[in-house]
PDB file of C-alpha atoms in Angstrom:
ATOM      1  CA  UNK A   1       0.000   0.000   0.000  1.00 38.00           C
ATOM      2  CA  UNK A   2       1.396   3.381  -0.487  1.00 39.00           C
ATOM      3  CA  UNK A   3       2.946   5.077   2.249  1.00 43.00           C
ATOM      4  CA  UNK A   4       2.739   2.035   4.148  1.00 39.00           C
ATOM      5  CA  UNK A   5       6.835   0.858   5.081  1.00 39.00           C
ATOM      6  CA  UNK A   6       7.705  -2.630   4.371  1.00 38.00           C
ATOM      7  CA  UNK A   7       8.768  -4.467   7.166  1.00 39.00           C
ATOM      8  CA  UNK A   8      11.585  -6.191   6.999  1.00 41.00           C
ATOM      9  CA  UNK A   9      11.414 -10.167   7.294  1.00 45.00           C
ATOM     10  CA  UNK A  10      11.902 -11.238  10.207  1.00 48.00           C
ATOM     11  CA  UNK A  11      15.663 -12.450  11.168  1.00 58.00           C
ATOM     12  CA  UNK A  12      17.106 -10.739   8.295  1.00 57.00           C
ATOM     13  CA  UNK A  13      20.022  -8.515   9.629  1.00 60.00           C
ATOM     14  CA  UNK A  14      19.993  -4.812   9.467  1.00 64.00           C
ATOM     15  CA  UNK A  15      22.306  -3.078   7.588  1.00 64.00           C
ATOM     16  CA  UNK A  16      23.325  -2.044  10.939  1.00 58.00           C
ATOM     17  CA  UNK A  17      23.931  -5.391  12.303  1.00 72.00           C
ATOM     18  CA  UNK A  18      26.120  -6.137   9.530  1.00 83.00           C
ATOM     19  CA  UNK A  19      28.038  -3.519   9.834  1.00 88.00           C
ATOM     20  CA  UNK A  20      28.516  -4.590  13.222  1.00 91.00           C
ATOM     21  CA  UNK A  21      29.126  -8.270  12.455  1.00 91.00           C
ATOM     22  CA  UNK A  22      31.905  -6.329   9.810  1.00 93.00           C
ATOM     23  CA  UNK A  23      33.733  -4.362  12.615  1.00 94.00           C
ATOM     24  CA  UNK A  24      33.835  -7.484  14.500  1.00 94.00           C
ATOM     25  CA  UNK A  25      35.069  -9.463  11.859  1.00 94.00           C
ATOM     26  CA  UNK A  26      37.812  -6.928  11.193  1.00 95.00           C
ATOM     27  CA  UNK A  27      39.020  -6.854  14.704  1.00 95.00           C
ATOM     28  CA  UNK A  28      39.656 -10.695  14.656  1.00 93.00           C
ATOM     29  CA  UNK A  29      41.232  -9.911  11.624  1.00 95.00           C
ATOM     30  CA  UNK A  30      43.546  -7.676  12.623  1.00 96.00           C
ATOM     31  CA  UNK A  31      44.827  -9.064  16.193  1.00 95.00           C
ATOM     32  CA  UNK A  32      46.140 -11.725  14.030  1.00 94.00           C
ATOM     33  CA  UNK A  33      48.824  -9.158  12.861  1.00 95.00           C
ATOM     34  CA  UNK A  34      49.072  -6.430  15.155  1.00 94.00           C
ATOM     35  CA  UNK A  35      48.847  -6.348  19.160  1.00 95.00           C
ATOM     36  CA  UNK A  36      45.730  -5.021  20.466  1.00 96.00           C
ATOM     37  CA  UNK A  37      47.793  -2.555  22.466  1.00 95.00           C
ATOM     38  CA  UNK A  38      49.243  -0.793  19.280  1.00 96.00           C
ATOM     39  CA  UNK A  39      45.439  -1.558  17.549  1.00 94.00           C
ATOM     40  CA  UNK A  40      43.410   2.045  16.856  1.00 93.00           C
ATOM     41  CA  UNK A  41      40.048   2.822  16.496  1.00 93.00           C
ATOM     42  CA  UNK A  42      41.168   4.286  13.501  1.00 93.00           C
ATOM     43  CA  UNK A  43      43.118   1.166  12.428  1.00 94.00           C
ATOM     44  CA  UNK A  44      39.502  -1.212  13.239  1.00 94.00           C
ATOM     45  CA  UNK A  45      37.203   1.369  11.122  1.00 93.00           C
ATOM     46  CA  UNK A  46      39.755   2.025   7.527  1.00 94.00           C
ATOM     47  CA  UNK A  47      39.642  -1.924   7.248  1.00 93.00           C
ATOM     48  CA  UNK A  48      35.739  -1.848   7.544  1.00 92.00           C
ATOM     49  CA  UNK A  49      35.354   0.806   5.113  1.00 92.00           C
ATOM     50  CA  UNK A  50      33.863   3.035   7.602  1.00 91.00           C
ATOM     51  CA  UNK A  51      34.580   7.135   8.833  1.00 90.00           C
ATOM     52  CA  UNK A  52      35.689   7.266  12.089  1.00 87.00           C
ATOM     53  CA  UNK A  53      32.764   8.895  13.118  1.00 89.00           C
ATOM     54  CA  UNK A  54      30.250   5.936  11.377  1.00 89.00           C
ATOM     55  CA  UNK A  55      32.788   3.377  13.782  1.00 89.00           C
ATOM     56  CA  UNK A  56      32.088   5.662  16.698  1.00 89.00           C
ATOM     57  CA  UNK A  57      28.134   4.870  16.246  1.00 90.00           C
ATOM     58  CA  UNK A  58      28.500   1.303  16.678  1.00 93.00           C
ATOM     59  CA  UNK A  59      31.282   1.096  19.608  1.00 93.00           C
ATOM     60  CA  UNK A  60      32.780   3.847  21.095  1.00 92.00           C
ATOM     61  CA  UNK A  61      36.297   2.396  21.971  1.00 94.00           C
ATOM     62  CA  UNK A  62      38.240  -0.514  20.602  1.00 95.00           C
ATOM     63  CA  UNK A  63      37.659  -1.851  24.450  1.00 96.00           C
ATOM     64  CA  UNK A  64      33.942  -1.500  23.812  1.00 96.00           C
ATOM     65  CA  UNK A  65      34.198  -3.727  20.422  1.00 96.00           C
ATOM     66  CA  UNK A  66      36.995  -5.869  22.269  1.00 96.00           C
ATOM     67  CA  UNK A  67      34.301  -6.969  24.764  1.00 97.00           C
ATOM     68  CA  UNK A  68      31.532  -7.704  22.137  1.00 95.00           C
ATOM     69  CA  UNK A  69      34.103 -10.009  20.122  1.00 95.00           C
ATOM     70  CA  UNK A  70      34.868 -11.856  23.368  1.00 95.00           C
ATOM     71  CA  UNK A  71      30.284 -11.890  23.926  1.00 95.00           C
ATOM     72  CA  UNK A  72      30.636 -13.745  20.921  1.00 91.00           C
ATOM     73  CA  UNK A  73      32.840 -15.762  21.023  1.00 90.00           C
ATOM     74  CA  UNK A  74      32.244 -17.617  24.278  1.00 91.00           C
ATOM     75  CA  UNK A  75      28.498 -17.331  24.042  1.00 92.00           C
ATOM     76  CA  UNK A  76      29.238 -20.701  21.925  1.00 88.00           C
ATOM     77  CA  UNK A  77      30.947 -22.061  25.072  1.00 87.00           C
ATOM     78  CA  UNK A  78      28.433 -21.441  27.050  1.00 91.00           C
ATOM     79  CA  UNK A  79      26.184 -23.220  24.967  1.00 90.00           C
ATOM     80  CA  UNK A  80      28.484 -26.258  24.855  1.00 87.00           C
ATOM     81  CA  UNK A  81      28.831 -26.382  28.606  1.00 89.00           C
ATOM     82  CA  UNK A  82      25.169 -26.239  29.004  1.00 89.00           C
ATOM     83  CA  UNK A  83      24.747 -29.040  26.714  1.00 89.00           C
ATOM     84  CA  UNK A  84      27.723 -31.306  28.805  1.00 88.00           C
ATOM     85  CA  UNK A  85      26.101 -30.654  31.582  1.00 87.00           C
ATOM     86  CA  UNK A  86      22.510 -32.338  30.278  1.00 89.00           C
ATOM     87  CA  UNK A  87      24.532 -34.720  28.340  1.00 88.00           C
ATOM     88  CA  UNK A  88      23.323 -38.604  28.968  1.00 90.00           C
ATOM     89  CA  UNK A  89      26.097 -40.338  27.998  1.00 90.00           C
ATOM     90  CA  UNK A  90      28.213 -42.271  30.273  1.00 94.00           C
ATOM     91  CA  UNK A  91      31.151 -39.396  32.093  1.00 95.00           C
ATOM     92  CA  UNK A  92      34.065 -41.243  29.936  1.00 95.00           C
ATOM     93  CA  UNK A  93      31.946 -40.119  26.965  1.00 95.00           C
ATOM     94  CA  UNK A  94      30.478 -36.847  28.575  1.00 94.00           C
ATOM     95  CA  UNK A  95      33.967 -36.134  29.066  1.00 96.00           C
ATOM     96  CA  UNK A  96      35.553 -36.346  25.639  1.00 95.00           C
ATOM     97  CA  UNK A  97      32.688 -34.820  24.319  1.00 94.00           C
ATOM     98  CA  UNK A  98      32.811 -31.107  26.606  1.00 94.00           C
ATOM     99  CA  UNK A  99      36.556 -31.498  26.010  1.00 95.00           C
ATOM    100  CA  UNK A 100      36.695 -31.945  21.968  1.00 95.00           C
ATOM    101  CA  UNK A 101      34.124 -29.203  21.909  1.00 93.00           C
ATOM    102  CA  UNK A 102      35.970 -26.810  24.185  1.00 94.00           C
ATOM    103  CA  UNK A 103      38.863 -27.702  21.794  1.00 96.00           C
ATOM    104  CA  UNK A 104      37.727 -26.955  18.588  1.00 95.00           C
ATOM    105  CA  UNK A 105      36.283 -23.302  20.293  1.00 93.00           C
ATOM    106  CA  UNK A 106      40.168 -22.688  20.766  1.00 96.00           C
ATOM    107  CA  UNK A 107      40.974 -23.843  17.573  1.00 96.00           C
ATOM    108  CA  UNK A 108      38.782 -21.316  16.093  1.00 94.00           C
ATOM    109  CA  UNK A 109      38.841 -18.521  18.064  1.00 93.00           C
ATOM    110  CA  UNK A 110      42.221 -18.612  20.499  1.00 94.00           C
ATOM    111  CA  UNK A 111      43.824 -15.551  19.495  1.00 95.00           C
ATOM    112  CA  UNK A 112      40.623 -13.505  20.721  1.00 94.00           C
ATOM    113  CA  UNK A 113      40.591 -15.952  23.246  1.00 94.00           C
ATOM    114  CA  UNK A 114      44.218 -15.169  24.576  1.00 96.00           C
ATOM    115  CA  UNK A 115      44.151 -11.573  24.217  1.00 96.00           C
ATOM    116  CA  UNK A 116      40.525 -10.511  26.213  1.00 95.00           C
ATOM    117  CA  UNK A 117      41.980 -13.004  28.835  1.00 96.00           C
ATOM    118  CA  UNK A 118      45.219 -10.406  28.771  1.00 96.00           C
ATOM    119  CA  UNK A 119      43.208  -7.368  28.481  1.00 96.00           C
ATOM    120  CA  UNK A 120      41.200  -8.458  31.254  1.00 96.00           C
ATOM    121  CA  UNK A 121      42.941  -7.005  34.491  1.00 94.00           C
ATOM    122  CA  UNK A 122      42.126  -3.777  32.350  1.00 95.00           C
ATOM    123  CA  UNK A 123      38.522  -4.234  30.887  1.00 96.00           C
ATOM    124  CA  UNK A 124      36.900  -5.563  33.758  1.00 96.00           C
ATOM    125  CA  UNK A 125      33.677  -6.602  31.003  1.00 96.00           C
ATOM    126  CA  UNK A 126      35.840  -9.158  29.747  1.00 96.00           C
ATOM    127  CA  UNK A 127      36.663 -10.384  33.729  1.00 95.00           C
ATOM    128  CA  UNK A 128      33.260 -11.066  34.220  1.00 96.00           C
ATOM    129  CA  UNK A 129      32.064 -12.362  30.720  1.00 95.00           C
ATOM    130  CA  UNK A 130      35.166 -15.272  31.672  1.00 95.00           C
ATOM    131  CA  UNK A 131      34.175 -15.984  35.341  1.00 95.00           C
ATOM    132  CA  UNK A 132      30.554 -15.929  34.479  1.00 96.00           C
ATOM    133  CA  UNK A 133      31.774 -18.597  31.453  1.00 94.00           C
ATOM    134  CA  UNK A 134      33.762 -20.280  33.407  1.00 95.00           C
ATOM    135  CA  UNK A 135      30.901 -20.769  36.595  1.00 96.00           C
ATOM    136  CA  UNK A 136      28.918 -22.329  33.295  1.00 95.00           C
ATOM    137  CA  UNK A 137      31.519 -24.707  32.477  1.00 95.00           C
ATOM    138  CA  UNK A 138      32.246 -25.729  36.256  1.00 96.00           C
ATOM    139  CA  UNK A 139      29.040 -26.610  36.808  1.00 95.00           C
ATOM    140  CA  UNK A 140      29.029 -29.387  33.848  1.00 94.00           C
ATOM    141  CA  UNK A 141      32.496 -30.515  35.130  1.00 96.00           C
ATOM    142  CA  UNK A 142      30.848 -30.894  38.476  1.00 96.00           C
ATOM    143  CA  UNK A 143      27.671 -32.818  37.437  1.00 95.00           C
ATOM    144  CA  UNK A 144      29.581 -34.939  35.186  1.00 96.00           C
ATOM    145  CA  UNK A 145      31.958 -35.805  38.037  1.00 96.00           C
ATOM    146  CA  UNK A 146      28.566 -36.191  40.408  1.00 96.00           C
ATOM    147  CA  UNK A 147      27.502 -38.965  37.624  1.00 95.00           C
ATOM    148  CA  UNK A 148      31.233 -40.553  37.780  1.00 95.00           C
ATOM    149  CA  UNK A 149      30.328 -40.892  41.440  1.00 96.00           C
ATOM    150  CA  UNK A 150      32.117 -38.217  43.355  1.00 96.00           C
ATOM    151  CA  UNK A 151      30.708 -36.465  46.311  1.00 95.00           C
ATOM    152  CA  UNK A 152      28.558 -33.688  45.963  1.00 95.00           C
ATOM    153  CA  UNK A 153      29.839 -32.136  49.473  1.00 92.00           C
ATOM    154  CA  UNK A 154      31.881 -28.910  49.699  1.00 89.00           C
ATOM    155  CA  UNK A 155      35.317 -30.427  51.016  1.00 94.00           C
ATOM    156  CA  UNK A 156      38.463 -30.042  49.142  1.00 96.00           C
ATOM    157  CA  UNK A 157      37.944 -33.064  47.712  1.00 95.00           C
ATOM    158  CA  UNK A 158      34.044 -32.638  46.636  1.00 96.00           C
ATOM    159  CA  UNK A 159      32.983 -32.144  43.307  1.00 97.00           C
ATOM    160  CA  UNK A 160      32.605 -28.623  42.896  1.00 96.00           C
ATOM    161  CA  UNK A 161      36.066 -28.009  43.941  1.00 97.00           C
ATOM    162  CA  UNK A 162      37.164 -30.401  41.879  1.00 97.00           C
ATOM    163  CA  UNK A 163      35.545 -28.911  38.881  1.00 97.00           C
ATOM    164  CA  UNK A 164      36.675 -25.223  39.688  1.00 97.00           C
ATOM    165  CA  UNK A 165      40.267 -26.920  39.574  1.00 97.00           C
ATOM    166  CA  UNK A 166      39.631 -28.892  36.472  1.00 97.00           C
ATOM    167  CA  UNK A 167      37.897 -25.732  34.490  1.00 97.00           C
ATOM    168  CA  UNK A 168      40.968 -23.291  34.904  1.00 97.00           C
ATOM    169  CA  UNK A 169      43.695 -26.249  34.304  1.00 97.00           C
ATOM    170  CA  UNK A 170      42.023 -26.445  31.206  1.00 97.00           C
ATOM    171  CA  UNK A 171      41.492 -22.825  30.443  1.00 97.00           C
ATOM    172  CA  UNK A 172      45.413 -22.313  31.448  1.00 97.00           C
ATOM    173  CA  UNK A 173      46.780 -25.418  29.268  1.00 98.00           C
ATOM    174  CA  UNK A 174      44.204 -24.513  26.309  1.00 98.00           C
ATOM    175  CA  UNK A 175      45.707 -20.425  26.018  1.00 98.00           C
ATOM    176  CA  UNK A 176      49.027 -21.766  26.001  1.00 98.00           C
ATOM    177  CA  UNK A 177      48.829 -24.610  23.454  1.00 98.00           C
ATOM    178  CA  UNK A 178      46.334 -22.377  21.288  1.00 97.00           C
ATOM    179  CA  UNK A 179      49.309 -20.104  20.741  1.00 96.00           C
ATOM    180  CA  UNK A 180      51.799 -22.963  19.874  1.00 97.00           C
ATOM    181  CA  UNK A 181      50.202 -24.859  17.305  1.00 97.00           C
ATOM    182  CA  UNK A 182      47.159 -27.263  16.096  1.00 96.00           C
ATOM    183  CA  UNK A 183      48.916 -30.106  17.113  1.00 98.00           C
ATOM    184  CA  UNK A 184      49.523 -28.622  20.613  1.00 98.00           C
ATOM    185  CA  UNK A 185      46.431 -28.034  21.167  1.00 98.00           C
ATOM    186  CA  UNK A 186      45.409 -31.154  20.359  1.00 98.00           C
ATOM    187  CA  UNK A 187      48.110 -32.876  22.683  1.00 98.00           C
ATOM    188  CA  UNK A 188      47.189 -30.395  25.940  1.00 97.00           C
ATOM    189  CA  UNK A 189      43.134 -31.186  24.997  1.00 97.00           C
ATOM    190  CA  UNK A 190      44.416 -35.455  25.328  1.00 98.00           C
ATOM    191  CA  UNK A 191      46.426 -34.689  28.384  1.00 98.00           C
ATOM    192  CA  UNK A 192      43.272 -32.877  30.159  1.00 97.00           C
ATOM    193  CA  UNK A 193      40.751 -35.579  29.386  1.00 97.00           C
ATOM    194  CA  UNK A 194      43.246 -37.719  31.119  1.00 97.00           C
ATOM    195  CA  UNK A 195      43.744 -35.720  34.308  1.00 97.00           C
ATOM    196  CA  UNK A 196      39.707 -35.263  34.280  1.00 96.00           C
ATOM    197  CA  UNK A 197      39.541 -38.985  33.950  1.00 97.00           C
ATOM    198  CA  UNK A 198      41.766 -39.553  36.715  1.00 96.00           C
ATOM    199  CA  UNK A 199      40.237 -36.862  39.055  1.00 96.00           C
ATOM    200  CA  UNK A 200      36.609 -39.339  38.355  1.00 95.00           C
ATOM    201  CA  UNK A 201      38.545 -42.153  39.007  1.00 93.00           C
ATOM    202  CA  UNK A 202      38.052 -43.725  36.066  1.00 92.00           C
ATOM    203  CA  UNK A 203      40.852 -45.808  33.870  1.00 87.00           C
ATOM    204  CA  UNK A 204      41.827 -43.737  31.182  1.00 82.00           C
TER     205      UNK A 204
END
C-alpha cells in the first residue's frame, strides 16, 4: 500500500547489524597481525570501510568492540557447557565430548581468546564475561563428576572443587597450546581428558 513501510522479514540482519558483524570481523582480523595494544580505532574502522565517526556509532572504543568479540565468542561455550552438563552419555563419553568441543572453540577462536583473557585485568567486562563462562563450564564438570560418582559435598575433595580446579587447568593449558600450534592443542586437549579422567577415578 502506499505510504505504508515494508517491514523487513523477520531475522534478516539490518544493515546495521552487519556492519557490526563487519567491525567485528575486522578486529579478529587484525589481532592476528598487530597487538591489540598498538590496535586504533582508527586502524579497526579504515579496514571496515567506515569514517571514524560511522565506527564511533557502533562502539565507542576498541575496548567497547573488544568486549563484544569476546560476547561472541564464548556465548558458543556457554552453549556447549550447558549441553555437557545435560549430556546422557556415560562421564568417559560426557567427558571427551565437553573437552573436543571446548577444543575446537580454541581452535577457532584462540587468538581472541588469549588476548581478552590479557586485556582483562584492564577491561573488567571481559573479567566477568570469563568468570561468568567459566561458573557455566564448572558446573558441567561438576555434574559430570557427580555422575562418575564423586561427592557432591563442599570439602576439598568434593565435586565442585574439583571442577573449579579442572575448568581453569584447562582454560590455562588450552591459552598456552592455542598459541603454539594445532597439534599442541590437540596434545594439551588429550592430556586434560586424562587428568579429568583420573580426578573421576576412572581408567583412562
Amino acid at each position: 500500500m502506499p505510504g505504508k513501510a515494508v517491514r523487513r522479514r523477520s531475522g534478516a540482519p539490518s544493515k546495521g547489524d552487519l556492519r557490526e558483524q563487519k567491525i567485528l570481523e575486522v578486529l579478529e582480523d587484525l589481532l592476528a597481525v598487530k597487538s591489540f595494544d598498538a590496535l586504533t580505532t582508527n586502524d579497526i574502522a579504515e579496514r571496515a570501510g567506515l569514517s571514524r565517526a560511522s565506527m564511533y556509532f557502533y562502539f565507542s572504543s576498541k575496548q567497547e568492540a573488544l568486549v563484544a568479540l569476546f560476547a561472541r565468542t564464548v556465548e558458543a561455550l556457554r552453549e556447549k557447557s550447558r549441553a555437557a552438563a545435560d549430556d546422557p552419555a556415560a562421564p568417559r563419553d560426557a567427558i571427551a565430548t565437553a573437552l573436543r568441543r571446548t577444543r575446537d572453540r580454541w581452535r577457532e577462536h584462540g587468538l581472541i581468546m588469549r588476548v581478552a583473557i590479557d586485556q582483562a585485568s584492564t577491561i573488567p567486562e571481559l573479567g566477568a564475561l570469563w568468570t561468568e563462562t567459566a561458573e557455566i563450564f564448572i558446573d558441567a564438570i561438576a555434574a559430570i563428576l557427580v555422575r562418575a560418582g564423586v561427592a557432591a559435598h563442599d570439602a576439598p575433595d568434593g565435586a565442585r572443587a574439583l571442577a573449579g580446579a579442572v575448568c581453569w587447568m584447562v582454560e590455562r593449558t588450552f591459552y598456552h597450546a592455542s598459541a603454539v600450534s594445532i597439534e599442541a592443542l590437540d596434545q594439551a586437549a588429550a592430556t586434560c581428558e586424562v587428568v579429568w579422567l583420573r580426578i573421576a577415578a576412572i581408567e583412562p
